[in-house]
Every structure is written in C-alpha cells, then in structure tokens.
Tab-separated table of C-alpha atoms in Angstrom:
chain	number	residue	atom	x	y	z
A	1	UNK	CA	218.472	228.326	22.998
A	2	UNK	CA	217.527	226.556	25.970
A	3	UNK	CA	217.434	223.066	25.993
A	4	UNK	CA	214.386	220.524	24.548
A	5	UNK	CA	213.543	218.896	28.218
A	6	UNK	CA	212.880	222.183	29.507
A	7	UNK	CA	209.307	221.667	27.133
A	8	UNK	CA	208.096	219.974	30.172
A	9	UNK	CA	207.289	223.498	31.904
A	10	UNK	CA	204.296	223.587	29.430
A	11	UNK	CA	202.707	221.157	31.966
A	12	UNK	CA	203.012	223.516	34.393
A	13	UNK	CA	199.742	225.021	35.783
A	14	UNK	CA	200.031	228.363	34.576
A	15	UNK	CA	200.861	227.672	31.202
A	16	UNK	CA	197.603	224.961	30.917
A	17	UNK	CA	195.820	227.458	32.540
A	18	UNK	CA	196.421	229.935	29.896
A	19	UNK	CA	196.312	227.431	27.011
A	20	UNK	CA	192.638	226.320	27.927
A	21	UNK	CA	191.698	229.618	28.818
A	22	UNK	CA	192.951	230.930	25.060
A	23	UNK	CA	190.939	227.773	22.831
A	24	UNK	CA	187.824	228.020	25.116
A	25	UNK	CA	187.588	232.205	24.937
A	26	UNK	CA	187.667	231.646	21.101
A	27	UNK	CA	185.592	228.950	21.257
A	28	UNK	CA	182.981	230.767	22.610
A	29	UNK	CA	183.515	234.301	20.896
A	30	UNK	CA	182.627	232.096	17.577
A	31	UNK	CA	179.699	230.407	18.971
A	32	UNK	CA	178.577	233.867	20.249
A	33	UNK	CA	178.944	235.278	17.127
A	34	UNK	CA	177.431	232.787	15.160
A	35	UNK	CA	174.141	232.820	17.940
A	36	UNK	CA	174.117	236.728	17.928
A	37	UNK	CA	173.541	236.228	13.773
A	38	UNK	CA	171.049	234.096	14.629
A	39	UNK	CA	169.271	236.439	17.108
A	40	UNK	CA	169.702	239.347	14.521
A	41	UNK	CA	167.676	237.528	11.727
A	42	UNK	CA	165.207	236.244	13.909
A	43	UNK	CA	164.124	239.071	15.390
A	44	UNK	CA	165.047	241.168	12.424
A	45	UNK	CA	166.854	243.495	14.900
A	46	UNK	CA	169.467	245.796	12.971
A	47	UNK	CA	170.157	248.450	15.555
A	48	UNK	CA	172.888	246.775	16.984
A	49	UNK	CA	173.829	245.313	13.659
A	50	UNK	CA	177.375	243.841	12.976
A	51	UNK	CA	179.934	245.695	11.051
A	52	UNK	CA	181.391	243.521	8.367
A	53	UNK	CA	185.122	244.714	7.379
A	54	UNK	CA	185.835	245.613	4.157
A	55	UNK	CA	189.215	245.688	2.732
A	56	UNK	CA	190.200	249.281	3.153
A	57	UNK	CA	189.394	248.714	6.779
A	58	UNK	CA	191.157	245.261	7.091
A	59	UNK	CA	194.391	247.182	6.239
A	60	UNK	CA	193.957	250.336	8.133
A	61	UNK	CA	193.109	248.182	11.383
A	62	UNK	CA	197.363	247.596	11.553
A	63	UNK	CA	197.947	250.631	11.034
A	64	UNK	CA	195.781	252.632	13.225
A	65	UNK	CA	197.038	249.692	15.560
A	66	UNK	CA	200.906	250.853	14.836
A	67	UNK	CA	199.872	254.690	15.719
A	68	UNK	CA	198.431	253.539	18.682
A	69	UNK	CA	201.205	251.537	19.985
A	70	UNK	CA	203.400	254.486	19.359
A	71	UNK	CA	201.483	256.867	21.255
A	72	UNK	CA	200.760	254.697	24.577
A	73	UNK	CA	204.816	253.892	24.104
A	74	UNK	CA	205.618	257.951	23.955
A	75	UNK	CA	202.599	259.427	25.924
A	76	UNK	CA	201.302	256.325	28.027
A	77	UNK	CA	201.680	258.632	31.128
A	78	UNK	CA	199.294	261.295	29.515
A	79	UNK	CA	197.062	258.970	27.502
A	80	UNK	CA	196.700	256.602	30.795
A	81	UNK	CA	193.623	258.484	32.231
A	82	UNK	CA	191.891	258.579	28.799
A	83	UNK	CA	192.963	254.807	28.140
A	84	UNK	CA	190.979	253.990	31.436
A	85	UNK	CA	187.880	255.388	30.895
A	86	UNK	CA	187.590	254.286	27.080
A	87	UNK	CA	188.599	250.573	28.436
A	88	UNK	CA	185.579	250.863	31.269
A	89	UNK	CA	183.041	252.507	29.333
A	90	UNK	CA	183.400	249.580	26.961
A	91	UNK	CA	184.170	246.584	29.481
A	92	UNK	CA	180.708	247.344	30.794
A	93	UNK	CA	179.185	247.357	27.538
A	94	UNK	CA	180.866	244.058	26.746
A	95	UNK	CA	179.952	242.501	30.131
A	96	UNK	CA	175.947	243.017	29.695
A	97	UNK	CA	176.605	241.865	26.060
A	98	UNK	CA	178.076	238.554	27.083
A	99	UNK	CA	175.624	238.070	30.080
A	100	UNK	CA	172.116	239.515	29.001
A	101	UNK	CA	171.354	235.919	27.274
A	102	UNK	CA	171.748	233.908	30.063
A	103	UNK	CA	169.658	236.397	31.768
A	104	UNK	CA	167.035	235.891	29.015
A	105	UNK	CA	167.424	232.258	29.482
A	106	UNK	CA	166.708	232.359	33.329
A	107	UNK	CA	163.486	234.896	32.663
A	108	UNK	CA	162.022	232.616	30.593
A	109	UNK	CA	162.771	229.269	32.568
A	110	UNK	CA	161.166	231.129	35.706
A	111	UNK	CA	158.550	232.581	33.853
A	112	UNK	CA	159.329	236.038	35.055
A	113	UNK	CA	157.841	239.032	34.844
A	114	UNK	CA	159.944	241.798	33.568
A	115	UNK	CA	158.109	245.221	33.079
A	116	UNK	CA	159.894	248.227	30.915
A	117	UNK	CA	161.076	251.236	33.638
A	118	UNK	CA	163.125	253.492	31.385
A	119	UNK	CA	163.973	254.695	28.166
A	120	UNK	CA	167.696	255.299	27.415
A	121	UNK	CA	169.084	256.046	23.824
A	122	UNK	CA	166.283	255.284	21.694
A	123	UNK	CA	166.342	252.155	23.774
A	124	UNK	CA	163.662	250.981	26.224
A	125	UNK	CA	165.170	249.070	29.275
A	126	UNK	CA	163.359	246.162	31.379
A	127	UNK	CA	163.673	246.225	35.285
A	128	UNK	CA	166.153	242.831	34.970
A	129	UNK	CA	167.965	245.013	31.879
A	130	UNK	CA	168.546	247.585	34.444
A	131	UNK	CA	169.811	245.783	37.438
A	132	UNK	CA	172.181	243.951	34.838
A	133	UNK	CA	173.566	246.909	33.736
A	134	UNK	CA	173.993	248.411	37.250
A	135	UNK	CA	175.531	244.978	38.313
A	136	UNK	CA	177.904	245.373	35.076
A	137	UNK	CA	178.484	248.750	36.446
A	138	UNK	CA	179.598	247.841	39.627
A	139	UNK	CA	182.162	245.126	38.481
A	140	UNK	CA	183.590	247.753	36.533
A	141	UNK	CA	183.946	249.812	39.093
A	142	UNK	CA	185.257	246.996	41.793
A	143	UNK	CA	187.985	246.190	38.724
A	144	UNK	CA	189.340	249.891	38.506
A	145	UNK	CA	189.006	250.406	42.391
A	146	UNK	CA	191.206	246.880	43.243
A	147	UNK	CA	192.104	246.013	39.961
A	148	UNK	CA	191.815	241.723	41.307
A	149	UNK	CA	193.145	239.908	38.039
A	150	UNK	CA	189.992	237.376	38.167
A	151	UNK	CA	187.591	240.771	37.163
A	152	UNK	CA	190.623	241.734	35.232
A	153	UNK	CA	190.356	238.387	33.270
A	154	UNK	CA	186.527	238.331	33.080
A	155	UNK	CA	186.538	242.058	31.726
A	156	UNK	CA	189.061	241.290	28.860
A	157	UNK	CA	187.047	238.057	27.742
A	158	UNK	CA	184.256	240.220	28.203
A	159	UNK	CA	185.752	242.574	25.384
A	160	UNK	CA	187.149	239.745	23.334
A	161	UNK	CA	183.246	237.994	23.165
A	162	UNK	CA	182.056	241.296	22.175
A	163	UNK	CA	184.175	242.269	19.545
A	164	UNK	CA	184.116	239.327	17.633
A	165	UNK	CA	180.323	238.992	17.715
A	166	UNK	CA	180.317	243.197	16.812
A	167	UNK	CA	182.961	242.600	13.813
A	168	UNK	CA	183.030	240.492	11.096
A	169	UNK	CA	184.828	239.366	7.935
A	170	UNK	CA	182.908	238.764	5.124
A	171	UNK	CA	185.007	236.105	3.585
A	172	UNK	CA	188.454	234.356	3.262
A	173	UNK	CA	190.086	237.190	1.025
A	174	UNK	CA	189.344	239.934	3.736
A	175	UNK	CA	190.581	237.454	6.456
A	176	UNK	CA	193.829	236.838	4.901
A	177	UNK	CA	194.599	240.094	4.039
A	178	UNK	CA	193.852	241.352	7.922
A	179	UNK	CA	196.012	238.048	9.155
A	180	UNK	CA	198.731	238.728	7.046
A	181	UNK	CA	198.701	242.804	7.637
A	182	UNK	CA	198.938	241.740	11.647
A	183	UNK	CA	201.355	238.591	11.009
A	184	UNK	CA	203.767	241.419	9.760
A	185	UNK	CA	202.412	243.636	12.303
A	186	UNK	CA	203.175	241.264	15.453
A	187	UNK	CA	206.551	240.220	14.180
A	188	UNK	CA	207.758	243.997	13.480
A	189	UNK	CA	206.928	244.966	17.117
A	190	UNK	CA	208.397	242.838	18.835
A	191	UNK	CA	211.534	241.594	16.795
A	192	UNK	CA	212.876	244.560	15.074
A	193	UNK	CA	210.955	247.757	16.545
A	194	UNK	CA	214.143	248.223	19.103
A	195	UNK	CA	216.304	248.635	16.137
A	196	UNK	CA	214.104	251.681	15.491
A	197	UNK	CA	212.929	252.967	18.916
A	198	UNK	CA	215.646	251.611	21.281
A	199	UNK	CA	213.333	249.395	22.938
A	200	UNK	CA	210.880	246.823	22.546
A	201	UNK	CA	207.763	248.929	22.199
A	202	UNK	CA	205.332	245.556	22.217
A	203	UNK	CA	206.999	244.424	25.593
A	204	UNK	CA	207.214	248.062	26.850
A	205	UNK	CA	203.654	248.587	26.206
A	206	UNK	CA	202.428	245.298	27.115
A	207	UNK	CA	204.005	245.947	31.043
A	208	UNK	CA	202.667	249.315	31.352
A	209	UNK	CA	199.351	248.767	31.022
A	210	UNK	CA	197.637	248.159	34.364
A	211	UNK	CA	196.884	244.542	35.405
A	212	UNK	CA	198.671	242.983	32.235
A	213	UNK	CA	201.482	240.281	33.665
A	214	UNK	CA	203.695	239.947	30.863
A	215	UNK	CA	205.663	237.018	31.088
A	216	UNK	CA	209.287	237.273	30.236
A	217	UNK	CA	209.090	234.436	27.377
A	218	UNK	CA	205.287	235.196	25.950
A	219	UNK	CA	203.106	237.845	25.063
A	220	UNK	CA	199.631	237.045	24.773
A	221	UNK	CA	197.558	240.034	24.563
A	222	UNK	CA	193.687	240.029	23.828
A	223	UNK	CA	194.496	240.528	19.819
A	224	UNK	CA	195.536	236.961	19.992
A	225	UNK	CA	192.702	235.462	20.945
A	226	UNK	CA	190.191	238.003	18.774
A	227	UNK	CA	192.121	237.996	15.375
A	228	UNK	CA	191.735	234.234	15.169
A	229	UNK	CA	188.310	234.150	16.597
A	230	UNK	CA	187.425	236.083	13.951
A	231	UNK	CA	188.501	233.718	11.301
A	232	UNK	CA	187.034	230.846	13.503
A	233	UNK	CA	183.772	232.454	13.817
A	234	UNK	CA	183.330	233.215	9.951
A	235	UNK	CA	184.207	230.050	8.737
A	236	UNK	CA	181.802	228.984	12.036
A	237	UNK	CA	178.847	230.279	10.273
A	238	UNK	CA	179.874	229.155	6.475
A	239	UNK	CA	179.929	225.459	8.132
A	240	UNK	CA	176.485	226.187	9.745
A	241	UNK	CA	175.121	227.747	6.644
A	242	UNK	CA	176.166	224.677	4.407
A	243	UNK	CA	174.365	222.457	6.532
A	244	UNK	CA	171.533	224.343	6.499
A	245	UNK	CA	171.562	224.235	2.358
A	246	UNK	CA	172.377	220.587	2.407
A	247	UNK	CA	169.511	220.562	4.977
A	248	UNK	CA	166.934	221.881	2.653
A	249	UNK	CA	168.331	220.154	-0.565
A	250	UNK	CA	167.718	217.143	1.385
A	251	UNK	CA	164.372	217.959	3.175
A	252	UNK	CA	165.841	216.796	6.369
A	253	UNK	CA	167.164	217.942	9.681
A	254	UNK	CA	170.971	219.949	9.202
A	255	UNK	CA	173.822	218.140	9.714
A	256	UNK	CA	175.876	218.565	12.847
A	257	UNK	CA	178.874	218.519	11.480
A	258	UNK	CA	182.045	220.661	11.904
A	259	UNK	CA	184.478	220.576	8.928
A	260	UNK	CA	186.093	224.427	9.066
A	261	UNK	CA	185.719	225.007	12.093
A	262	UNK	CA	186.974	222.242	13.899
A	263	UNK	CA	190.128	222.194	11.563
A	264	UNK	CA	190.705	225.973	12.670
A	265	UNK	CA	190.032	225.730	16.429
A	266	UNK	CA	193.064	222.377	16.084
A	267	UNK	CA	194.782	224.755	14.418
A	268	UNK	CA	194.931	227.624	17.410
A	269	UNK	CA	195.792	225.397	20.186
A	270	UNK	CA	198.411	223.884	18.274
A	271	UNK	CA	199.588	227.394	16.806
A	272	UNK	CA	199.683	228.166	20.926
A	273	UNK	CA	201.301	225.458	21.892
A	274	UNK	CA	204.128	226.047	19.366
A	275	UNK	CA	204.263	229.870	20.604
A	276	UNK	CA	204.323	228.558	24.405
A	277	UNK	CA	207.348	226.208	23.284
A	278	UNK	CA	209.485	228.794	21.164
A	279	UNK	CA	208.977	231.168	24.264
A	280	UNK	CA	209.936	228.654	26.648
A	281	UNK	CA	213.234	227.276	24.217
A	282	UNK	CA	214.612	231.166	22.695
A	283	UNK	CA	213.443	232.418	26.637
A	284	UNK	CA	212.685	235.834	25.196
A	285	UNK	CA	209.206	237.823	23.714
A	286	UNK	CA	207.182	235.810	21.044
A	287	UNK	CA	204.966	237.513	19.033
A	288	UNK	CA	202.068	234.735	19.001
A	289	UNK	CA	200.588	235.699	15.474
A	290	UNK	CA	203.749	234.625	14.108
A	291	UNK	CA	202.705	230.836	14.779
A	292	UNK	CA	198.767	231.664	15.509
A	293	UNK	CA	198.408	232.747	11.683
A	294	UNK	CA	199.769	230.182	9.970
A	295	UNK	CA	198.233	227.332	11.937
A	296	UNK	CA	194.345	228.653	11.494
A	297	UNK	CA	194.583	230.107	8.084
A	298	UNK	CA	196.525	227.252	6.423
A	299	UNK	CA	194.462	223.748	7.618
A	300	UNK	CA	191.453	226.497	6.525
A	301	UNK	CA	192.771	227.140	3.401
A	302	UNK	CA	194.046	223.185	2.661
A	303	UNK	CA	190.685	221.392	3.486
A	304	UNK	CA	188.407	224.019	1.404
A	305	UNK	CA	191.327	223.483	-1.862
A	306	UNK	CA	190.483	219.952	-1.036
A	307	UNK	CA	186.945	220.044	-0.616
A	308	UNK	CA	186.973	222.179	-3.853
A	309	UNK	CA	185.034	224.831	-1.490
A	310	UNK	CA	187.896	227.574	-1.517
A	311	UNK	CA	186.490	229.943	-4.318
A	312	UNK	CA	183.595	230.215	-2.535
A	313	UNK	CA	185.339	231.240	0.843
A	314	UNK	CA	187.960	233.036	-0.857
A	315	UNK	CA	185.244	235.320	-2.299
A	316	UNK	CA	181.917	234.624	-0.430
A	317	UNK	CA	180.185	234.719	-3.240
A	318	UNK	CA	177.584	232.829	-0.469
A	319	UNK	CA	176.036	235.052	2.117
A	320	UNK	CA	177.104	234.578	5.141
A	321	UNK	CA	174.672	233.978	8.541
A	322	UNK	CA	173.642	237.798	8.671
A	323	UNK	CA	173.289	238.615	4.610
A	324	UNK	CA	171.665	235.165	3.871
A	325	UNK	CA	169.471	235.505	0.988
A	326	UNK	CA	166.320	232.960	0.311
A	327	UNK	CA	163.349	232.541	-1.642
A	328	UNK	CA	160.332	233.250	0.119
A	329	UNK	CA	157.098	230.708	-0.624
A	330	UNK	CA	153.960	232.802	-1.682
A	331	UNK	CA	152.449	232.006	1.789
A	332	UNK	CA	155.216	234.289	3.207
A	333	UNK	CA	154.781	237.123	0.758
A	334	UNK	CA	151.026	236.733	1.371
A	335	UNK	CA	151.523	237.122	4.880
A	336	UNK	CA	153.830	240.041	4.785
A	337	UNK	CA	152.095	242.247	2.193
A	338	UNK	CA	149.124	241.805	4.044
A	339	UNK	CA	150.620	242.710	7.421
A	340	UNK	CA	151.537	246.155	5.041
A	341	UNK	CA	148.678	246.604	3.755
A	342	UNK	CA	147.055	246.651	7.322
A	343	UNK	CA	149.783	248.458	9.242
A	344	UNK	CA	151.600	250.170	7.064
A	345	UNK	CA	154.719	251.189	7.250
A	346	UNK	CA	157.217	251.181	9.803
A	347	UNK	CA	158.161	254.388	11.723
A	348	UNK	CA	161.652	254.696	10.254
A	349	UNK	CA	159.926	253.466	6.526
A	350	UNK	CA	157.916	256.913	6.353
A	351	UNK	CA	160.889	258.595	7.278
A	352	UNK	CA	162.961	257.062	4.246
A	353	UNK	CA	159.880	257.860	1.974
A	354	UNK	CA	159.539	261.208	3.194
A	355	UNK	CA	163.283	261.871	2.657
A	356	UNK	CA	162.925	260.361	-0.849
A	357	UNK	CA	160.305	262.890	-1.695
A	358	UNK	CA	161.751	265.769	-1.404
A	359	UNK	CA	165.051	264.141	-2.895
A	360	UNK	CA	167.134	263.362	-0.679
A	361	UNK	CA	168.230	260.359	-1.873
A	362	UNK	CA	171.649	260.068	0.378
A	363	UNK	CA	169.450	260.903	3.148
A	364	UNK	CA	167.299	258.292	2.736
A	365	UNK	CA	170.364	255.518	2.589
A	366	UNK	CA	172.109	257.275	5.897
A	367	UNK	CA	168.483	256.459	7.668
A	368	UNK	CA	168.273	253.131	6.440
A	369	UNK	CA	171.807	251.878	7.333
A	370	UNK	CA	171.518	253.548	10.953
A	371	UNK	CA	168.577	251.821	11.127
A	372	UNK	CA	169.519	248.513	9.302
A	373	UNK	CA	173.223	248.248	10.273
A	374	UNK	CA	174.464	247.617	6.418
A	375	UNK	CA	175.821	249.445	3.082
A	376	UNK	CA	173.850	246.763	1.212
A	377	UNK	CA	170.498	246.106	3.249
A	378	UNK	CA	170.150	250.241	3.339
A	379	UNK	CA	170.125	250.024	-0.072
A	380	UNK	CA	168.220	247.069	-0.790
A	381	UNK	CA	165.223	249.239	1.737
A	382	UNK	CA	165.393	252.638	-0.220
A	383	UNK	CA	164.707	251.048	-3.854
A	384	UNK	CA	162.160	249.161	-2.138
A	385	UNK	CA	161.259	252.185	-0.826
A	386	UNK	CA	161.394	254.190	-3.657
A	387	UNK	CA	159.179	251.200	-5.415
A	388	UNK	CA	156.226	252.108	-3.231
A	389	UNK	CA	156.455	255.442	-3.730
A	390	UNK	CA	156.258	255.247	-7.286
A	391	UNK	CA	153.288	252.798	-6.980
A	392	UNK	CA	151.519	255.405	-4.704
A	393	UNK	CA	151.980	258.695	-7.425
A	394	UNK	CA	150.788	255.669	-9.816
A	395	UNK	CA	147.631	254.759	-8.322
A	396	UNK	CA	147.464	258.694	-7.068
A	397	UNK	CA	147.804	260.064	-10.763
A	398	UNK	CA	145.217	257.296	-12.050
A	399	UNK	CA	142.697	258.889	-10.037
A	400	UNK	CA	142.846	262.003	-10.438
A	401	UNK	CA	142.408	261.256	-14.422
A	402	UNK	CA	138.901	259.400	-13.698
C-alpha cells in the first residue's frame, strides 16, 4: 500500500486527461442513443433498428466475453490478423455512424444539394454519404498503416458511441443482471485468473493488443466506458420519457430536468476516481467495474426507491424511447387510413401478406422483424397484417354472394 499523499498524482495530466475523456465519451454515447431513438421514431426507420437485450443474452454476453479472452490469451498470435480486420470493418462503420449527423446538420445549414449516386445493400447512398464513407475509410486505413494513438482514440470512441446507441437494455432488471454478471466478470480476470492460468490473462491481453497502453496501476478498456453508458443511456431516455408524460398531463412544454441521469453520470466519475485512487495506492491492475458498478447502479437504484419509481424501472413496465406506445387522436387515424387506402401497402407489407397466404406464418414474422428491427413490433405488423387480409376475403366473399 502506497502511501495517501501519493493521491496527488491524480492531478497529473494524464490521469485528468483520461478521467474527462471517460465521463464525456459516456456522456455522449447516452445522448447519442437517446437522439438515435428519436431519429428512429421520427422517421419510422427500423432497418437499422436497435437490439434490446434480453436476459438470456445479458448473461451470455460474460461468457462469450470469458471464451474470448481465453482465446486472444492462447491464440492471440493466430487470431491477431482476424482480430484486425473484424476491429476495422467495424471502426469504419462506427465512425460514419458517429459523424453522418453532423454531416446532416451542415447539408441542411448550407442548403446543399446532395443527389443519390449508388445503391449498396438495399441501401441507396447520397454523393456526401459516399465521400463520408470513403473519408471513414481512409482514417481506418491511416490508423492500421501508423497506428497514431489520436485515430487510435477517435476509432475506439467511435465503437463505444456506436454500440451503445446499437444495444440496449430494456429496463433495470436486465441492467443489473448484465452489471453484476461483468462485476464478477472484471474482478475474476484480473484478481484470481493467475491462480488458474499462471498469469494475469486481463493484463496479458490488455498489452497485446496493438495500440492499447496499459498502465501498470489501471486498466481501462472500452467495456468500461460502454457497460455504464448503457445504464446511463436507458435511464437517459426513462428521464426524457417522464417529462414528456408529465409534459402532456400538464399541456405544457417538457421539463428539462435530469433526475437519473445526472445521479448516474456523478456516479461514474466518482466510481473512476475511486478506481484511479486504488490503482494509484495498491500500485497494481484494478479491474474498474469493481468500483464503476456499484457507483452507477446504486445512486440509480436509491433515488428511484425514493422517488417510489423503482418498480417501474426494475420492470419497465413503461416503454422505453423506441417501444413508446400512445393513443392516436382520430385526426391521425384519419390521416393514416386514408394515406392506405390511396397507396396501399408498403413493399415489404405485400410481402408479409403474401407469405401469410400461403401460410407461412413464421415467414411472415422473420420479414417483419428484418424489416422492423423487433420480436414485438414484427408481431404487432403480422396480426395487423393478418387483420387486412381477413377484411379483404370478407369483403371478397360478400361479393361474390350478390
């Protein structure tokens, strides 16, 4: 144990660096999130739908996360090429993510015109689409070519961005059963995994890869920022969706304030700080969940048992920003039924109904969730679905008998 004054080293540049760098990266992967909801019910856009964890998958993410520590701590050598590629392939992807809406942003503030050229994937691509994705390209490129830590650090937060916006929880029980899983998780693989392996696999793992500077006293890998963004952007979008009930109970504009949210992102820096200062004191490998958990579940946790809000986060029995359910006035299902009646139905609609014809009911639901991005919204589409086409052998049937 070193000695207490030796905290003052956390005022060292470095570690402020990384301590800023940590809160504002999940920071913005919950605002991101919470906007990309947004964008996805407003444009009613489900082919790059979110997938929302369930809690098979909340435990299996550990241990698929165990099997893949093991093999990169046997077979890094041979597994090193592969590694690459699958980390590029999706660092690009994650860089046009995080970037295309400022791009939007500066289209539409210079009124620029920005014709379709191409048609990749099902997916038709603007001129300024393209040359962002070549640009994404390139950095990519420049990154595995000179691997310079400042695209090195803009790739990962790249990556972190994009996979909280791409993956969510769907409520406080999921979240706590993933943070707990990879609380156990963190403190196994770095504390006792020599016992079994003869060496800190974590630490061995963490130095191999390339452009990761693992300091002798911390270890803070891209899981600890993205596991807790996670939590911060969920409970980010119940405190926006409360104010936009209290907004409408109220007939006035939602309020602007953050009671989740701001508890949780207190709770990460001081959850880092307390990680930075056990490294520093014990001068050996933290694993940062250990204090990261506990300081953004718990404050969570306490304030929603206070506000008497907890059952409803614990289960989320509420729909969250991107299953939000409301009534819609008769002017709205005037305007939409009309809009059917005049222009039918959608491509992938008359695919669903011609599936359901000929019975083919599972089908039907695989079209509608590859379409839709949901279990629950593919289903919610083929009994709507199947409702029309019932209504249609109706009205057919009642002709044919005058």
């Amino acid at each position: 144990m070193e000695p207490l004054w030796k905290l003052v080293y956390l005022l060292e540049p470095s570690s402020v660096t990384l301590f800023v760098t940590a809160v504002a990266v999940s920071h913005a992967s919950a605002s991101r999130a919470l906007n990309y909801g947004k964008e996805m019910e407003r444009n009613r856009d489900m082919s790059e739908a979110s997938i929302t964890l369930d809690r098979s998958q909340a435990l299996m993410i550990p241990i698929m996360s165990s099997c893949s520590l093991l093999l990169m701590f046997y077979l890094f050598s041979s597994v090193s090429q592969i590694l690459t590629a699958f980390t590029a392939v999706a660092s690009a992807s994650a860089l046009y993510f995080c970037l295309s809406p400022y791009v939007a942003h500066i289209k539409s503030q210079f009124s620029l015109s920005d014709p379709y050229i191409s048609r990749c994937c099902s997916k038709s691509f603007t001129r300024i689409q393209s040359l962002l994705l070549v640009l994404c390209i390139g950095l990519v490129a420049t990154w595995l070519v000179t691997g310079h830590w400042i695209l090195n650090n803009l790739l990962g937060i790249s990556l972190c961005i994009a996979f909280v916006s791409h993956v969510r929880l769907p409520n406080i029980k999921i979240c706590a059963t993933l943070l707990v899983c990879l609380f156990v998780y963190d403190i196994f693989w770095v504390f006792y995994s020599e016992m079994f392996f003869g060496a800190n696999v974590m630490e061995y793992v963490g130095r191999s890869v390339p452009g990761n500077n693992v300091s002798d006293y911390m270890m803070l890998g891209l899981g600890d920022m993205a596991i807790p963004s996670m939590l911060l952007a969920l409970v980010l979008c119940f405190d926006h969706r409360k104010s936009q009930d209290s907004a409408t109970a109220l007939d006035m504009q939602p309020s602007k304030g953050i009671k989740y949210f701001g508890h949780a992102v207190c709770g990460y820096a001081v959850g880092l700080v307390t990680a930075l200062a056990a490294g520093l004191l014990t001068h050996s490998p933290q694993p940062a969940l250990l204090y990261l958990v506990p300081c953004t579940l718990g404050p969570v946790m306490v304030r929603s048992w206070i506000n008497k809000e907890l059952a409803e986060l614990w289960e989320g029995s509420a729909a969250n920003i991107n299953e939000k359910t409301h009534k819609t006035s008769k002017r709205v299902h005037f305007v939409r039924s009309l809009i059917r009646e005049v222009a039918g139905f959608a491509p992938y609609e008359k695919r669903i109904t011609e599936l359901l014809k000929v019975g083919k009911d599972k089908r039907a639901l695989k079209v509608a969730k590859r379409k839709l991005g949901t279990h629950k919204r593919a289903k919610k589409k083929r009994e709507e679905m199947s409702s029309a086409l019932r209504k249609m052998r109706a009205a057919g049937g009642g002709e044919k008998k005058k």
